[in-house]
Short mmCIF file of C-alpha atoms (C1' of nucleotides) in Angstrom, two decimals:
data_model
loop_
_atom_site.label_atom_id
_atom_site.label_comp_id
_atom_site.label_asym_id
_atom_site.label_seq_id
_atom_site.Cartn_x
_atom_site.Cartn_y
_atom_site.Cartn_z
CA MET V 1 35.76 9.62 12.24
CA ASN V 2 32.32 10.97 11.15
CA ARG V 3 33.35 10.35 7.52
CA ALA V 4 34.57 6.84 7.99
CA ARG V 5 32.48 3.98 7.19
CA GLN V 6 30.78 2.60 10.33
CA THR V 7 30.20 -0.97 11.71
CA VAL V 8 26.93 -1.40 13.44
CA THR V 9 25.02 -4.11 15.24
CA LEU V 10 21.74 -4.97 13.95
CA THR V 11 18.43 -6.12 15.71
CA ALA V 12 15.14 -7.32 14.36
CA ASP V 13 12.48 -5.99 16.72
CA LEU V 14 9.10 -7.51 16.50
CA ILE V 15 5.69 -5.73 16.78
CA ILE V 16 3.25 -8.70 17.52
CA LEU V 17 -0.32 -7.52 17.51
CA THR V 18 -3.38 -9.28 18.63
CA ILE V 19 -6.89 -8.63 19.78
CA ARG V 20 -7.58 -9.39 23.47
CA ASP V 21 -11.04 -8.69 25.07
CA GLY V 22 -11.89 -6.70 22.07
CA VAL V 23 -8.71 -4.46 22.02
CA LEU V 24 -5.94 -4.22 19.87
CA SER V 25 -2.85 -5.03 22.07
CA VAL V 26 0.96 -5.71 21.26
CA LEU V 27 3.44 -7.79 23.13
CA LEU V 28 5.90 -5.79 25.29
CA VAL V 29 8.73 -6.95 27.35
CA GLU V 30 10.42 -5.36 30.29
CA ARG V 31 14.07 -4.49 29.69
CA GLU V 32 16.54 -6.34 31.94
CA ASN V 33 19.65 -4.56 30.99
CA LYS V 34 20.70 -0.95 30.43
CA PRO V 35 20.01 1.08 28.53
CA PHE V 36 16.10 1.53 29.43
CA GLN V 37 16.47 -0.89 32.24
CA GLY V 38 12.92 -1.75 33.50
CA ARG V 39 11.09 -0.02 30.81
CA LEU V 40 8.77 -1.73 28.35
CA ALA V 41 10.02 -2.38 24.87
CA LEU V 42 9.25 -4.32 21.78
CA PRO V 43 10.76 -7.70 21.88
CA GLY V 44 13.69 -8.21 19.68
CA GLY V 45 17.27 -9.54 19.37
CA PHE V 46 20.80 -9.42 17.71
CA LEU V 47 21.38 -10.64 14.30
CA ARG V 48 23.43 -13.84 14.39
CA GLY V 49 26.32 -14.60 12.03
CA ASP V 50 24.37 -17.14 9.82
CA GLU V 51 21.05 -15.40 9.71
CA SER V 52 19.10 -12.86 7.75
CA LEU V 53 16.84 -10.33 9.78
CA GLU V 54 13.93 -12.19 8.69
CA GLU V 55 15.30 -15.30 10.57
CA THR V 56 16.29 -13.18 13.41
CA ALA V 57 12.59 -12.14 13.63
CA ALA V 58 11.36 -15.63 13.27
CA ARG V 59 13.46 -17.02 15.83
CA GLU V 60 12.45 -14.15 18.28
CA LEU V 61 8.81 -14.59 17.52
CA ALA V 62 9.19 -18.33 18.36
CA GLU V 63 10.98 -17.43 21.69
CA GLU V 64 8.65 -15.02 22.84
CA THR V 65 5.32 -16.57 21.86
CA GLY V 66 6.25 -20.24 21.08
CA LEU V 67 4.52 -19.62 17.75
CA ASP V 68 6.32 -21.08 14.56
CA ALA V 69 6.89 -18.33 12.20
CA VAL V 70 6.81 -20.75 9.25
CA GLY V 71 3.57 -19.82 7.38
CA LEU V 72 3.06 -17.12 9.59
CA ARG V 73 3.32 -13.56 7.91
CA LEU V 74 6.06 -11.45 8.91
CA ARG V 75 6.30 -8.10 7.35
CA GLN V 76 9.13 -5.71 7.06
CA VAL V 77 7.82 -2.28 8.79
CA GLY V 78 11.11 -0.38 8.21
CA VAL V 79 14.61 0.38 9.44
CA TYR V 80 15.24 2.71 12.25
CA SER V 81 18.73 4.21 12.02
CA ALA V 82 18.91 7.43 13.64
CA PRO V 83 22.46 7.96 15.14
CA ASP V 84 20.99 8.75 18.68
CA ARG V 85 18.22 6.17 18.79
CA ASP V 86 20.28 3.82 20.91
CA PRO V 87 23.14 5.08 23.27
CA ARG V 88 25.00 1.86 22.85
CA ARG V 89 28.37 1.65 20.81
CA PRO V 90 28.79 0.47 18.50
CA ARG V 91 25.79 1.85 16.87
CA VAL V 92 22.54 -0.23 17.05
CA VAL V 93 20.15 -0.27 13.89
CA THR V 94 16.89 -1.79 13.98
CA CYS V 95 14.73 -3.45 11.47
CA ALA V 96 11.03 -3.87 12.54
CA PHE V 97 8.84 -6.81 11.55
CA LEU V 98 4.97 -6.83 12.12
CA ALA V 99 3.56 -10.10 13.15
CA ILE V 100 -0.07 -10.80 13.63
CA ALA V 101 -1.36 -13.41 16.01
CA ALA V 102 -4.49 -15.13 17.09
CA ASP V 103 -5.51 -14.34 20.77
CA LEU V 104 -2.86 -16.49 22.53
CA PRO V 105 -3.62 -18.32 25.82
CA VAL V 106 -0.91 -15.91 27.39
CA PRO V 107 2.61 -14.58 26.71
CA VAL V 108 4.20 -17.90 26.56
CA ALA V 109 7.13 -17.97 28.89
CA GLY V 110 9.77 -18.68 25.96
CA SER V 111 13.20 -19.71 26.25
CA ASP V 112 13.72 -16.27 27.22
CA ALA V 113 12.59 -15.71 30.57
CA ARG V 114 11.78 -12.03 30.33
CA ALA V 115 8.39 -10.93 31.69
CA ALA V 116 6.38 -10.42 28.54
CA ARG V 117 2.73 -9.11 28.68
CA TRP V 118 -0.02 -7.87 26.40
CA VAL V 119 -0.68 -4.29 26.58
CA PRO V 120 -3.28 -2.38 24.76
CA VAL V 121 -1.69 -0.42 21.85
CA ALA V 122 -3.73 2.84 22.91
CA ARG V 123 -1.81 2.61 26.28
CA ALA V 124 1.46 1.43 25.18
CA ALA V 125 2.91 5.04 24.71
CA ASP V 126 1.69 6.11 27.86
CA PRO V 127 5.02 6.12 29.98
CA GLY V 128 6.54 5.75 26.77
CA LEU V 129 8.52 2.81 25.45
CA ALA V 130 12.19 2.39 25.29
CA PHE V 131 14.25 3.78 22.33
CA ASP V 132 12.16 4.84 19.45
CA HIS V 133 9.92 2.02 20.01
CA ASP V 134 6.86 4.47 20.17
CA ARG V 135 7.46 5.55 16.64
CA ILE V 136 8.05 2.16 15.53
CA LEU V 137 4.78 0.79 17.07
CA ALA V 138 2.85 3.54 15.33
CA ASP V 139 4.15 2.70 12.02
CA ALA V 140 3.31 -1.04 12.42
CA VAL V 141 -0.12 -0.19 13.39
CA ASP V 142 -0.44 2.00 10.45
CA LEU V 143 0.90 -0.76 8.19
CA ALA V 144 -1.45 -3.25 10.03
CA ARG V 145 -4.31 -1.01 9.18
CA THR V 146 -3.31 -0.65 5.59
CA LEU V 147 -2.78 -4.41 5.14
CA LEU V 148 -6.30 -5.06 6.22
CA GLN V 149 -7.63 -3.22 3.24
CA PHE V 150 -5.67 -5.03 0.88
CA SER V 151 -4.58 -8.47 1.99
CA THR V 152 -6.65 -11.33 3.83
CA ILE V 153 -4.22 -11.01 7.02
CA ALA V 154 -7.34 -10.23 9.07
CA THR V 155 -8.04 -13.85 9.12
CA VAL V 156 -4.83 -14.48 11.02
CA PHE V 157 -6.22 -12.48 14.16
CA CYS V 158 -8.99 -15.00 14.38
CA GLY V 159 -8.60 -18.70 15.33
CA PRO V 160 -8.45 -21.42 12.68
CA GLU V 161 -12.30 -21.20 12.71
CA PHE V 162 -14.32 -18.08 12.99
CA THR V 163 -17.48 -16.36 12.20
CA ILE V 164 -18.17 -13.27 9.97
CA GLY V 165 -19.01 -11.50 13.04
CA ASP V 166 -15.47 -12.32 14.65
CA LEU V 167 -13.86 -11.06 11.41
CA ARG V 168 -15.81 -7.86 11.56
CA GLU V 169 -14.79 -7.12 14.98
CA VAL V 170 -11.03 -7.53 13.73
CA TYR V 171 -11.61 -4.81 11.32
CA GLU V 172 -13.58 -2.75 13.67
CA THR V 173 -11.14 -2.98 16.32
CA VAL V 174 -7.91 -2.39 14.28
CA TRP V 175 -9.53 0.28 12.34
CA GLY V 176 -11.40 1.92 15.32
CA VAL V 177 -14.69 2.26 13.54
CA GLU V 178 -18.26 0.67 13.13
CA LEU V 179 -18.94 -1.21 9.80
CA ASP V 180 -22.19 -2.02 8.68
CA LYS V 181 -23.01 -5.64 9.44
CA PRO V 182 -25.03 -6.63 6.24
CA ASN V 183 -22.65 -4.94 3.80
CA PHE V 184 -19.64 -6.53 5.44
CA HIS V 185 -20.99 -9.92 5.24
CA ARG V 186 -21.66 -9.58 1.46
CA LYS V 187 -18.20 -7.87 1.00
CA VAL V 188 -16.07 -10.90 2.43
CA THR V 189 -18.26 -13.61 1.31
CA ASP V 190 -18.03 -12.31 -2.27
CA ALA V 191 -14.30 -11.63 -2.12
CA ASP V 192 -12.56 -14.49 -4.09
CA GLY V 193 -10.72 -16.92 -1.93
CA PHE V 194 -11.00 -15.00 1.32
CA LEU V 195 -13.26 -17.31 3.24
CA GLU V 196 -13.88 -20.94 2.88
CA PRO V 197 -16.99 -22.20 4.83
CA THR V 198 -16.44 -25.17 7.03
CA GLY V 199 -20.24 -25.92 7.12
CA ASP V 200 -20.47 -25.73 10.81
CA LYS V 201 -22.24 -23.30 12.81
CA ARG V 202 -21.29 -21.64 16.18
CA PRO V 203 -24.35 -21.18 18.41
CA SER V 204 -24.43 -17.94 20.43
CA ALA V 205 -25.91 -17.22 23.57
CA THR V 206 -28.69 -15.49 22.09
CA GLY V 207 -29.77 -15.45 18.48
CA ARG V 208 -29.17 -17.30 15.26
CA PRO V 209 -25.98 -19.27 15.19
CA ALA V 210 -23.35 -18.09 13.09
CA ALA V 211 -21.86 -19.88 9.99
CA LEU V 212 -18.10 -20.98 10.52
CA TYR V 213 -15.37 -20.18 8.03
CA ARG V 214 -11.69 -20.69 7.49
CA ALA V 215 -9.03 -18.54 5.99
CA GLY V 216 -9.17 -19.14 2.22
CA ALA V 217 -6.21 -19.37 -0.04
CA ALA V 218 -5.86 -15.83 -1.37
CA ALA V 219 -3.37 -13.49 0.08
CA GLU V 220 -4.48 -10.54 -1.71
CA LEU V 221 -8.02 -9.03 -1.28
CA VAL V 222 -9.68 -8.22 -4.33
CA PRO V 223 -11.54 -6.18 -4.33
CA PRO V 224 -10.10 -4.31 -1.41
CA MET V 225 -12.06 -3.77 1.62
CA MET V 226 -12.35 -0.01 1.75
CA ARG V 227 -11.67 1.78 4.94
CA PRO V 228 -14.27 4.44 5.68
CA ARG V 229 -12.76 7.81 4.98
CA SER V 230 -12.66 9.52 8.46
CA GLY V 231 -12.52 13.28 8.27
CA ALA V 232 -14.04 15.30 5.27
CA MET B 1 30.55 -18.27 16.20
CA ASN B 2 27.24 -18.24 14.41
CA ARG B 3 25.37 -17.58 17.57
CA ALA B 4 27.29 -14.64 18.59
CA ARG B 5 25.82 -11.09 17.88
CA GLN B 6 27.32 -9.88 14.51
CA THR B 7 28.73 -6.69 13.70
CA VAL B 8 27.98 -5.56 10.15
CA THR B 9 28.52 -2.54 7.76
CA LEU B 10 25.48 -0.82 6.48
CA THR B 11 25.02 0.55 3.22
CA ALA B 12 22.06 2.72 1.51
CA ASP B 13 21.40 1.84 -2.25
CA LEU B 14 19.28 3.89 -4.40
CA ILE B 15 16.96 3.09 -7.06
CA ILE B 16 16.68 6.35 -9.11
CA LEU B 17 13.77 5.95 -11.70
CA THR B 18 13.12 8.38 -14.49
CA ILE B 19 11.40 8.30 -17.97
CA ARG B 20 13.66 8.57 -20.86
CA ASP B 21 12.28 8.62 -24.32
CA GLY B 22 9.07 7.02 -22.90
CA VAL B 23 11.17 4.14 -21.36
CA LEU B 24 11.44 3.68 -17.56
CA SER B 25 14.99 3.62 -16.80
CA VAL B 26 16.98 3.30 -13.64
CA LEU B 27 20.54 4.87 -13.00
CA LEU B 28 23.36 2.35 -12.70
CA VAL B 29 26.83 2.74 -12.11
CA GLU B 30 29.70 0.44 -13.11
CA ARG B 31 31.52 -0.85 -10.28
CA GLU B 32 34.98 0.28 -9.85
CA ASN B 33 36.10 -2.29 -7.27
CA LYS B 34 35.60 -5.88 -6.06
CA PRO B 35 33.36 -7.77 -5.68
CA PHE B 36 31.48 -7.35 -8.94
CA GLN B 37 34.01 -5.28 -10.31
CA GLY B 38 32.95 -4.02 -13.71
CA ARG B 39 29.53 -5.07 -13.30
CA LEU B 40 26.47 -2.85 -13.23
CA ALA B 41 25.00 -2.10 -9.64
CA LEU B 42 22.76 0.35 -8.08
CA PRO B 43 24.43 3.41 -6.70
CA GLY B 44 24.83 3.42 -3.07
CA GLY B 45 27.42 4.21 -0.33
CA PHE B 46 28.33 3.11 3.33
CA LEU B 47 26.57 4.65 6.40
CA ARG B 48 28.97 7.19 8.06
CA GLY B 49 29.21 7.93 11.70
CA ASP B 50 26.79 10.73 12.04
CA GLU B 51 24.24 9.83 9.71
CA SER B 52 20.90 7.83 9.54
CA LEU B 53 20.32 5.70 6.43
CA GLU B 54 18.02 8.32 5.10
CA GLU B 55 20.75 10.81 5.25
CA THR B 56 23.19 8.46 3.58
CA ALA B 57 20.76 7.80 0.68
CA ALA B 58 20.31 11.60 0.41
CA ARG B 59 23.91 12.35 0.28
CA GLU B 60 24.33 9.56 -2.30
CA LEU B 61 21.41 10.99 -4.34
CA ALA B 62 23.23 14.19 -4.45
CA GLU B 63 26.64 12.92 -5.31
CA GLU B 64 25.25 10.74 -8.12
CA THR B 65 22.64 13.08 -9.85
CA GLY B 66 23.35 16.54 -8.50
CA LEU B 67 19.71 16.47 -7.09
CA ASP B 68 19.00 17.97 -3.90
CA ALA B 69 17.17 15.45 -1.78
CA VAL B 70 15.36 18.05 0.19
CA GLY B 71 11.81 18.26 -0.93
CA LEU B 72 12.43 15.08 -2.93
CA ARG B 73 10.57 11.83 -1.79
CA LEU B 74 13.03 9.25 -0.86
CA ARG B 75 11.23 6.09 0.24
CA GLN B 76 12.56 2.92 1.93
CA VAL B 77 11.93 -0.14 -0.13
CA GLY B 78 13.37 -2.56 2.22
CA VAL B 79 16.52 -4.13 4.07
CA TYR B 80 18.39 -6.88 2.27
CA SER B 81 20.37 -8.99 4.79
CA ALA B 82 20.89 -12.33 3.63
CA PRO B 83 24.12 -13.72 4.81
CA ASP B 84 25.36 -14.62 1.48
CA ARG B 85 24.34 -11.46 -0.45
CA ASP B 86 27.79 -9.97 -0.42
CA PRO B 87 30.98 -11.83 -0.07
CA ARG B 88 32.61 -9.14 1.91
CA ARG B 89 33.41 -9.28 5.58
CA PRO B 90 32.28 -7.99 7.82
CA ARG B 91 28.80 -8.60 6.33
CA VAL B 92 27.18 -5.91 4.33
CA VAL B 93 23.43 -5.31 4.72
CA THR B 94 21.77 -2.76 2.68
CA CYS B 95 18.70 -0.74 2.88
CA ALA B 96 17.18 0.38 -0.43
CA PHE B 97 15.54 3.50 -1.24
CA LEU B 98 13.44 4.62 -3.99
CA ALA B 99 13.97 8.04 -5.54
CA ILE B 100 11.95 9.18 -8.66
CA ALA B 101 13.20 12.11 -10.88
CA ALA B 102 12.24 14.03 -13.63
CA ASP B 103 14.25 13.36 -16.90
CA LEU B 104 17.77 14.75 -16.13
CA PRO B 105 19.89 16.12 -18.88
CA VAL B 106 22.45 13.16 -18.38
CA PRO B 107 23.88 11.34 -15.41
CA VAL B 108 25.58 14.38 -13.80
CA ALA B 109 29.22 13.64 -13.21
CA GLY B 110 28.91 13.91 -9.44
CA SER B 111 31.98 14.28 -6.93
CA ASP B 112 32.00 10.69 -7.58
CA ALA B 113 33.52 9.78 -11.07
CA ARG B 114 32.03 6.52 -11.55
CA ALA B 115 30.43 6.04 -14.98
CA ALA B 116 26.82 6.27 -14.35
CA ARG B 117 24.12 5.71 -16.84
CA TRP B 118 20.57 5.35 -17.58
CA VAL B 119 19.56 2.00 -18.43
CA PRO B 120 15.86 0.81 -19.36
CA VAL B 121 14.54 -1.20 -16.39
CA ALA B 122 13.41 -3.93 -18.69
CA ARG B 123 17.00 -4.36 -19.81
CA ALA B 124 18.66 -4.04 -16.43
CA ALA B 125 18.56 -7.56 -15.47
CA ASP B 126 20.02 -8.67 -18.77
CA PRO B 127 23.65 -9.60 -17.81
CA GLY B 128 22.21 -9.41 -14.39
CA LEU B 129 23.10 -6.79 -11.76
CA ALA B 130 25.72 -6.98 -8.93
CA PHE B 131 24.73 -8.52 -5.60
CA ASP B 132 21.05 -8.89 -5.34
CA HIS B 133 20.36 -5.77 -7.03
CA ASP B 134 18.09 -7.40 -9.52
CA ARG B 135 15.63 -8.50 -6.68
CA ILE B 136 15.97 -4.96 -5.24
CA LEU B 137 15.18 -3.29 -8.50
CA ALA B 138 12.19 -5.38 -9.12
CA ASP B 139 10.77 -4.54 -5.38
CA ALA B 140 11.30 -0.94 -6.12
CA VAL B 141 9.68 -0.90 -9.25
CA ASP B 142 6.79 -2.79 -7.63
CA LEU B 143 6.81 -0.25 -4.94
CA ALA B 144 6.96 2.77 -7.51
CA ARG B 145 3.79 1.20 -9.23
CA THR B 146 1.93 0.80 -6.05
CA LEU B 147 2.78 4.59 -5.16
CA LEU B 148 1.35 5.69 -8.30
CA GLN B 149 -2.10 4.56 -7.38
CA PHE B 150 -2.24 6.18 -3.96
CA SER B 151 0.28 9.05 -3.99
CA THR B 152 0.78 12.02 -6.34
CA ILE B 153 4.30 11.18 -6.86
CA ALA B 154 3.73 10.59 -10.62
CA THR B 155 4.13 14.31 -11.02
CA VAL B 156 7.79 13.96 -10.01
CA PHE B 157 8.57 12.19 -13.02
CA CYS B 158 7.51 15.22 -15.18
CA GLY B 159 9.33 18.54 -14.81
CA PRO B 160 7.93 21.65 -12.96
CA GLU B 161 5.26 22.02 -15.63
CA PHE B 162 3.45 19.47 -17.50
CA THR B 163 0.36 18.57 -19.62
CA ILE B 164 -2.15 15.91 -18.63
CA GLY B 165 -0.94 13.90 -21.65
CA ASP B 166 2.56 14.01 -20.08
CA LEU B 167 1.26 12.68 -16.84
CA ARG B 168 -0.62 9.96 -18.51
CA GLU B 169 2.41 8.69 -20.26
CA VAL B 170 4.04 8.28 -16.86
CA TYR B 171 1.34 6.00 -15.75
CA GLU B 172 1.34 4.34 -18.99
CA THR B 173 4.93 3.62 -18.86
CA VAL B 174 5.35 2.63 -15.43
CA TRP B 175 2.43 0.40 -15.40
CA GLY B 176 2.88 -0.74 -18.80
CA VAL B 177 -0.75 -0.38 -20.03
CA GLU B 178 -2.79 2.02 -21.90
CA LEU B 179 -5.16 4.13 -20.21
CA ASP B 180 -8.33 5.84 -21.53
CA LYS B 181 -7.53 9.57 -22.31
CA PRO B 182 -10.68 11.14 -21.58
CA ASN B 183 -11.31 9.15 -18.41
CA PHE B 184 -7.80 9.89 -17.28
CA HIS B 185 -8.27 13.53 -17.78
CA ARG B 186 -11.38 13.71 -15.63
CA LYS B 187 -9.86 11.55 -12.98
CA VAL B 188 -6.89 13.73 -12.39
CA THR B 189 -8.43 17.04 -12.75
CA ASP B 190 -11.02 15.92 -10.38
CA ALA B 191 -8.69 14.40 -7.68
CA ASP B 192 -8.18 17.03 -4.81
CA GLY B 193 -4.96 18.74 -4.93
CA PHE B 194 -3.34 16.71 -7.38
CA LEU B 195 -2.81 19.35 -10.18
CA GLU B 196 -2.75 23.00 -10.39
CA PRO B 197 -3.23 24.81 -13.62
CA THR B 198 -0.79 27.39 -14.57
CA GLY B 199 -2.82 29.04 -17.06
CA ASP B 200 -0.35 28.70 -19.92
CA LYS B 201 -0.63 26.24 -22.76
CA ARG B 202 1.78 24.25 -24.50
CA PRO B 203 1.41 24.21 -28.21
CA SER B 204 2.01 20.75 -29.90
CA ALA B 205 3.29 20.06 -33.24
CA THR B 206 0.07 19.15 -34.56
CA GLY B 207 -3.28 19.49 -32.68
CA ARG B 208 -4.64 21.52 -30.17
CA PRO B 209 -2.61 23.05 -27.47
CA ALA B 210 -2.49 21.48 -24.15
CA ALA B 211 -3.13 23.27 -20.62
CA LEU B 212 -0.18 23.29 -18.39
CA TYR B 213 -0.22 22.16 -14.60
CA ARG B 214 2.10 22.10 -11.66
CA ALA B 215 2.03 19.68 -9.06
CA GLY B 216 -0.53 20.40 -6.30
CA ALA B 217 -0.20 20.45 -2.63
CA ALA B 218 -1.51 16.82 -1.90
CA ALA B 219 0.70 13.96 -1.25
CA GLU B 220 -1.85 11.36 -1.14
CA LEU B 221 -4.30 10.81 -4.16
CA VAL B 222 -7.89 10.59 -3.26
CA PRO B 223 -9.53 8.96 -4.79
CA PRO B 224 -6.82 6.56 -5.81
CA MET B 225 -5.85 5.99 -9.52
CA MET B 226 -7.02 2.46 -9.98
CA ARG B 227 -4.59 0.50 -11.94
CA PRO B 228 -6.24 -1.73 -14.42
CA ARG B 229 -6.56 -5.34 -13.25
CA SER B 230 -4.37 -7.48 -15.34
CA GLY B 231 -5.26 -11.19 -15.74
CA ALA B 232 -8.66 -12.47 -15.01
"C1'" DT O 1 -10.87 21.53 -45.65
"C1'" DG O 2 -8.50 17.25 -43.10
"C1'" DA O 3 -5.62 15.57 -39.77
"C1'" DA O 4 -4.40 15.52 -34.96
"C1'" DT O 5 -4.45 16.00 -30.26
"C1'" DA O 6 -7.10 18.23 -26.07
"C1'" DG O 7 -11.01 18.18 -23.66
"C1'" DT O 8 -16.33 17.21 -22.41
"C1'" DG O 9 -20.58 14.72 -22.26
"C1'" DT O 10 -23.07 10.85 -21.64
"C1'" DC O 11 -24.21 6.06 -21.14
"C1'" DT O 12 -23.74 1.53 -18.43
"C1'" DA O 13 -21.87 -1.70 -15.17
"C1'" DT O 14 -20.14 -2.28 -10.79
"C1'" DC O 15 -19.44 -1.15 -6.04
"C1'" DA O 16 -20.16 1.05 -1.45
"C1'" DG O 17 -23.16 2.23 1.95
"C1'" DA O 18 -27.99 2.67 3.92
"C1'" DC O 19 -31.56 0.02 5.57
"C1'" DA O 20 -35.88 -2.87 5.36
"C1'" DG O 21 -37.10 -7.18 5.71
"C1'" DT O 22 -36.29 -12.43 6.42
"C1'" DA O 23 -34.32 -16.76 8.93
"C1'" DT O 24 -32.93 -19.00 13.14
"C1'" DG O 25 -31.73 -19.58 17.45
"C1'" DT O 26 -32.77 -18.66 23.15
"C1'" DC O 27 -35.93 -17.48 26.76
"C1'" DG H 1 -44.98 -15.08 21.67
"C1'" DA H 2 -40.66 -11.36 22.29
"C1'" DC H 3 -35.99 -10.72 21.72
"C1'" DA H 4 -31.42 -11.12 19.81
"C1'" DT H 5 -28.16 -12.18 16.30
"C1'" DA H 6 -27.25 -13.89 11.48
"C1'" DC H 7 -27.94 -13.15 6.95
"C1'" DT H 8 -30.68 -11.35 2.28
"C1'" DG H 9 -32.57 -8.21 -0.77
"C1'" DT H 10 -33.15 -3.77 -2.44
"C1'" DC H 11 -32.41 1.10 -3.33
"C1'" DT H 12 -29.27 5.16 -4.12
"C1'" DG H 13 -25.46 7.46 -5.05
"C1'" DA H 14 -20.39 7.36 -6.59
"C1'" DT H 15 -17.00 5.69 -9.59
"C1'" DA H 16 -14.64 3.39 -13.51
"C1'" DG H 17 -14.87 2.22 -18.26
"C1'" DA H 18 -16.37 2.64 -22.87
"C1'" DC H 19 -16.87 5.78 -26.22
"C1'" DA H 20 -19.36 9.54 -29.17
"C1'" DC H 21 -18.79 14.21 -29.43
"C1'" DT H 22 -16.86 18.96 -29.48
"C1'" DA H 23 -12.68 22.29 -29.40
"C1'" DT H 24 -8.49 24.10 -31.11
"C1'" DT H 25 -4.39 24.00 -33.38
"C1'" DC H 26 -1.44 23.31 -38.04
"C1'" DA H 27 -1.01 22.13 -42.91
#
DNA sequence: TGAATAGTGTCTATCAGACAGTATGTC
DNA sequence: GACATACTGTCTGATAGACACTATTCA
């Protein structure tokens, strides 16, 4: 009955974002099984008996990318529970988690042999993803954009060592704007605990070599990196 | 088996915040049934067959407070899925929703006859709430504090008409700080679409009468109302 | 009149953004 | 040297915060 309490199955879906060739990209898998067989979808998996959803997400992340989620920042995007979002019975409700990764060599063939690939976010909704994953992806990207403002998570897009130019490209790519180089430089070097100089430099093909940095200890970014107001 | 996919039951729990007598308070119910029988808990209920969790939350809100959730802003706080958070089987996973309300006459005896009451947030964790509701409440209050900065939701704590002093007290109460009256006044009257003057005034016992305002059309607060940085 | 609250004006430190100018590398 | 990129300095306009001051009511 509709008024009866319902049992459901739970999944954790992952939005794994990275920047490849200057383009914000998301890891998608091709579905092997019905429903939406053959369609692209966010990687994810079912909750197991002894897990929290966070643990499910971390396990899936490891399987898909080989990344250890320990120390990696997984964030809840939200729960998606519309009754018709998944045709299966019992109902499938999902909790979406955002993960941000440095450019990985290639989707690692995890224990799961599914065909995983990076797809530019701008093109992900083109034929349309399975289930309500278009909406979930959009929400996750929104969240990522907001996190760049108030947290130091942008460094995770970079490798262990990076230049301020690298970091600026992360902001420009995710936000889709151009930022003033000198002001950006001052802003991030002034922010407390954001960056830690390594002392080394990275030579560039042409021009002055850039100083290298590591991610600092701070998780919160104060003062925040203000995102240029689009529109009026 | 632990590795098997798990079916669970889902609940939507509500954190209904209001300000009563200048104190941030939350609506709690006394549990009638096991587990945690007799303990205070957040109101909530089970997902039904034809509902999304948002609809479950709206239904529970109406039952508990008589408030129509239409037009009221319900926001997901997060999902709580630790395997041991609820001793019942099948496992109970909950999604928490934040609701903000103007000072209500009294917990309305809804269709549900449970003993509901307002409890100051500062005292809610005193004997400790049922399940992991202490943690959920803390997360929800955090979210509310953040929302005050970037959204116009503070007006919802007030009635349909309010003075700028009323609004300032909302911020001071939720944030637990004192704000500069003249600066606050200028800030909120300058913000676009935050307040709409009614033209009326409310006489005060002593002193100049204050102009009355309605909530404006804007949902986002630009520029944001910066929260004074505590600590260094 | 004084007391109390509402609201305005003004000054200052800080910060974002624009952009000129300097430093350090390759060719 | 030219050129390209990294980085620094400086100015300007906007904003936050402090606080002096004016306005409007009641007793």
